Amino acid sequence: MNFDETDRKLLLLLQEDCKQTTKELSYKLNLSVTAVYERIKKLENLGVISKYVALLDRHKINRDFIVLCHIKLTQHKKEFVLQFEREVMNLEEVTECFHVSGDYDYILKIGVKDMEDYRNFMLTKLTALQHIASTHSSFMISEVKNTTAIVL
């Protein structure tokens, strides 16, 4: 998909703050309000903009203990993979899940209150999932970069 410079700027502005009005965006892009509205609708209809969200401050909601948990399944049978993926979708502490290549099958990003909360999550939820052979957890020391913006 080809984007002109105006589309690129518009997408960057929306990723920075999607609550900007079309009037504010039109001023920043030197376009009419109608032109901005039509560009946004076109990008939404094409699926380039898939949804609008509110990003929460993990510290203020007491979910700032971040764990990257590597998961290895017992086997790579299709039904085991699909079952694990269905079950992990129901774990509210898991904010991201990636099926990966290498020594492990999945990497989960987990946000909890503290180490005790993570231990409770491991004992009562994660290890209750079937077909997990092993886990390996890494704990975030500091956040160097965290962005949702994609630059075109």
mmCIF file of C-alpha atoms in Angstrom:
data_model
loop_
_atom_site.group_PDB
_atom_site.id
_atom_site.type_symbol
_atom_site.label_atom_id
_atom_site.label_comp_id
_atom_site.label_asym_id
_atom_site.label_seq_id
_atom_site.Cartn_x
_atom_site.Cartn_y
_atom_site.Cartn_z
ATOM 1 C CA MET A 1 0.000 0.000 0.000
ATOM 2 C CA ASN A 2 1.393 3.389 -0.967
ATOM 3 C CA PHE A 3 1.009 6.369 1.333
ATOM 4 C CA ASP A 4 1.716 9.962 0.425
ATOM 5 C CA GLU A 5 3.489 12.321 2.804
ATOM 6 C CA THR A 6 0.181 13.700 4.107
ATOM 7 C CA ASP A 7 -1.067 10.203 4.980
ATOM 8 C CA ARG A 8 2.200 9.516 6.804
ATOM 9 C CA LYS A 9 1.921 12.732 8.821
ATOM 10 C CA LEU A 10 -1.753 12.086 9.551
ATOM 11 C CA LEU A 11 -1.065 8.557 10.782
ATOM 12 C CA LEU A 12 1.771 9.792 12.989
ATOM 13 C CA LEU A 13 -0.432 12.525 14.478
ATOM 14 C CA LEU A 14 -3.234 10.030 15.157
ATOM 15 C CA GLN A 15 -0.818 7.599 16.806
ATOM 16 C CA GLU A 16 0.432 10.399 19.073
ATOM 17 C CA ASP A 17 -3.121 11.433 20.045
ATOM 18 C CA CYS A 18 -6.155 9.986 18.306
ATOM 19 C CA LYS A 19 -8.507 12.291 20.207
ATOM 20 C CA GLN A 20 -7.417 15.299 18.171
ATOM 21 C CA THR A 21 -10.334 16.777 16.284
ATOM 22 C CA THR A 22 -10.381 16.890 12.509
ATOM 23 C CA LYS A 23 -10.173 20.666 12.885
ATOM 24 C CA GLU A 24 -6.940 20.394 14.890
ATOM 25 C CA LEU A 25 -5.536 17.890 12.412
ATOM 26 C CA SER A 26 -6.531 20.038 9.444
ATOM 27 C CA TYR A 27 -4.604 22.965 10.923
ATOM 28 C CA LYS A 28 -1.487 20.830 11.474
ATOM 29 C CA LEU A 29 -1.677 19.297 7.988
ATOM 30 C CA ASN A 30 -2.749 22.460 6.169
ATOM 31 C CA LEU A 31 -5.821 20.691 4.759
ATOM 32 C CA SER A 32 -9.554 21.262 4.971
ATOM 33 C CA VAL A 33 -11.531 19.534 7.704
ATOM 34 C CA THR A 34 -13.379 17.565 5.033
ATOM 35 C CA ALA A 35 -10.140 16.383 3.404
ATOM 36 C CA VAL A 36 -8.810 15.172 6.772
ATOM 37 C CA TYR A 37 -12.084 13.417 7.570
ATOM 38 C CA GLU A 38 -12.103 11.681 4.188
ATOM 39 C CA ARG A 39 -8.477 10.568 4.556
ATOM 40 C CA ILE A 40 -9.175 9.122 8.015
ATOM 41 C CA LYS A 41 -12.278 7.286 6.747
ATOM 42 C CA LYS A 42 -10.301 5.898 3.802
ATOM 43 C CA LEU A 43 -7.533 4.648 6.137
ATOM 44 C CA GLU A 44 -10.129 3.076 8.434
ATOM 45 C CA ASN A 45 -11.980 1.412 5.534
ATOM 46 C CA LEU A 46 -8.712 0.009 4.159
ATOM 47 C CA GLY A 47 -7.943 -1.455 7.593
ATOM 48 C CA VAL A 48 -4.778 0.626 8.024
ATOM 49 C CA ILE A 49 -6.365 2.061 11.171
ATOM 50 C CA SER A 50 -7.768 -1.006 12.900
ATOM 51 C CA LYS A 51 -8.979 0.548 16.175
ATOM 52 C CA TYR A 52 -8.571 3.374 18.658
ATOM 53 C CA VAL A 53 -7.491 2.620 22.226
ATOM 54 C CA ALA A 54 -6.638 4.263 25.534
ATOM 55 C CA LEU A 55 -3.152 3.447 26.830
ATOM 56 C CA LEU A 56 -3.079 3.037 30.603
ATOM 57 C CA ASP A 57 -0.222 3.956 32.915
ATOM 58 C CA ARG A 58 0.867 0.603 34.397
ATOM 59 C CA HIS A 59 2.219 2.315 37.524
ATOM 60 C CA LYS A 60 -1.091 3.964 38.336
ATOM 61 C CA ILE A 61 -3.061 0.723 38.010
ATOM 62 C CA ASN A 62 -0.514 -1.326 39.959
ATOM 63 C CA ARG A 63 0.518 -3.581 37.055
ATOM 64 C CA ASP A 64 4.121 -2.422 36.696
ATOM 65 C CA PHE A 65 5.927 -5.703 37.428
ATOM 66 C CA ILE A 66 6.601 -6.880 33.872
ATOM 67 C CA VAL A 67 7.635 -10.443 33.074
ATOM 68 C CA LEU A 68 8.655 -12.000 29.782
ATOM 69 C CA CYS A 69 7.829 -15.673 30.096
ATOM 70 C CA HIS A 70 9.155 -18.146 27.533
ATOM 71 C CA ILE A 71 6.951 -21.210 27.116
ATOM 72 C CA LYS A 72 7.874 -24.570 25.639
ATOM 73 C CA LEU A 73 5.051 -26.958 24.750
ATOM 74 C CA THR A 74 5.306 -30.706 25.279
ATOM 75 C CA GLN A 75 4.627 -31.322 21.579
ATOM 76 C CA HIS A 76 3.940 -29.234 18.488
ATOM 77 C CA LYS A 77 0.757 -31.042 17.585
ATOM 78 C CA LYS A 78 -1.808 -28.753 15.982
ATOM 79 C CA GLU A 79 -4.413 -29.363 18.690
ATOM 80 C CA PHE A 80 -1.892 -28.574 21.474
ATOM 81 C CA VAL A 81 -0.882 -25.313 19.794
ATOM 82 C CA LEU A 82 -4.471 -24.221 19.173
ATOM 83 C CA GLN A 83 -5.593 -25.175 22.675
ATOM 84 C CA PHE A 84 -2.718 -23.249 24.283
ATOM 85 C CA GLU A 85 -3.497 -20.183 22.162
ATOM 86 C CA ARG A 86 -7.195 -20.314 23.074
ATOM 87 C CA GLU A 87 -6.428 -20.669 26.783
ATOM 88 C CA VAL A 88 -3.794 -17.927 26.921
ATOM 89 C CA MET A 89 -6.326 -15.482 25.431
ATOM 90 C CA ASN A 90 -8.300 -15.778 28.689
ATOM 91 C CA LEU A 91 -5.398 -14.803 30.967
ATOM 92 C CA GLU A 92 -5.946 -11.120 31.749
ATOM 93 C CA GLU A 93 -2.391 -10.705 33.062
ATOM 94 C CA VAL A 94 -0.996 -11.602 29.619
ATOM 95 C CA THR A 95 -0.906 -8.482 27.467
ATOM 96 C CA GLU A 96 1.030 -9.943 24.542
ATOM 97 C CA CYS A 97 1.671 -13.452 23.263
ATOM 98 C CA PHE A 98 4.004 -14.325 20.409
ATOM 99 C CA HIS A 99 4.429 -17.707 18.720
ATOM 100 C CA VAL A 100 8.176 -17.751 18.040
ATOM 101 C CA SER A 101 10.924 -19.876 16.565
ATOM 102 C CA GLY A 102 13.956 -21.052 18.498
ATOM 103 C CA ASP A 103 14.336 -22.822 21.822
ATOM 104 C CA TYR A 104 10.867 -21.829 23.042
ATOM 105 C CA ASP A 105 7.466 -21.864 21.372
ATOM 106 C CA TYR A 106 5.886 -18.744 22.881
ATOM 107 C CA ILE A 107 6.882 -15.539 24.602
ATOM 108 C CA LEU A 108 4.303 -13.967 26.900
ATOM 109 C CA LYS A 109 4.404 -10.414 28.211
ATOM 110 C CA ILE A 110 2.786 -10.442 31.624
ATOM 111 C CA GLY A 111 1.888 -7.481 33.823
ATOM 112 C CA VAL A 112 1.253 -8.068 37.517
ATOM 113 C CA LYS A 113 1.554 -6.196 40.821
ATOM 114 C CA ASP A 114 4.745 -7.772 42.187
ATOM 115 C CA MET A 115 6.717 -11.014 42.518
ATOM 116 C CA GLU A 116 4.149 -12.526 44.854
ATOM 117 C CA ASP A 117 1.393 -11.752 42.364
ATOM 118 C CA TYR A 118 3.473 -13.365 39.597
ATOM 119 C CA ARG A 119 4.031 -16.471 41.702
ATOM 120 C CA ASN A 120 0.294 -16.710 42.297
ATOM 121 C CA PHE A 121 -0.337 -16.277 38.556
ATOM 122 C CA MET A 122 2.159 -19.042 37.756
ATOM 123 C CA LEU A 123 0.756 -21.474 40.319
ATOM 124 C CA THR A 124 -2.935 -20.929 39.749
ATOM 125 C CA LYS A 125 -3.246 -19.946 36.096
ATOM 126 C CA LEU A 126 -0.258 -20.499 33.849
ATOM 127 C CA THR A 127 0.778 -23.940 35.076
ATOM 128 C CA ALA A 128 -2.880 -24.970 34.968
ATOM 129 C CA LEU A 129 -2.731 -24.780 31.159
ATOM 130 C CA GLN A 130 -2.255 -28.128 29.479
ATOM 131 C CA HIS A 131 0.713 -29.159 27.336
ATOM 132 C CA ILE A 132 3.321 -26.805 28.868
ATOM 133 C CA ALA A 133 6.666 -28.588 29.133
ATOM 134 C CA SER A 134 8.680 -25.730 30.633
ATOM 135 C CA THR A 135 8.773 -22.013 31.331
ATOM 136 C CA HIS A 136 11.583 -19.485 31.668
ATOM 137 C CA SER A 137 10.871 -16.062 33.168
ATOM 138 C CA SER A 138 12.790 -12.809 32.766
ATOM 139 C CA PHE A 139 11.881 -9.741 34.798
ATOM 140 C CA MET A 140 11.994 -6.166 33.525
ATOM 141 C CA ILE A 141 14.636 -4.050 35.246
ATOM 142 C CA SER A 142 13.804 -0.824 33.412
ATOM 143 C CA GLU A 143 11.905 0.209 30.345
ATOM 144 C CA VAL A 144 14.185 1.646 27.683
ATOM 145 C CA LYS A 145 11.628 2.020 24.889
ATOM 146 C CA ASN A 146 7.917 1.391 24.774
ATOM 147 C CA THR A 147 5.932 2.728 21.859
ATOM 148 C CA THR A 148 2.903 1.730 19.897
ATOM 149 C CA ALA A 149 3.724 4.076 17.015
ATOM 150 C CA ILE A 150 4.702 2.663 13.640
ATOM 151 C CA VAL A 151 6.551 5.098 11.394
ATOM 152 C CA LEU A 152 5.960 4.677 7.662
#
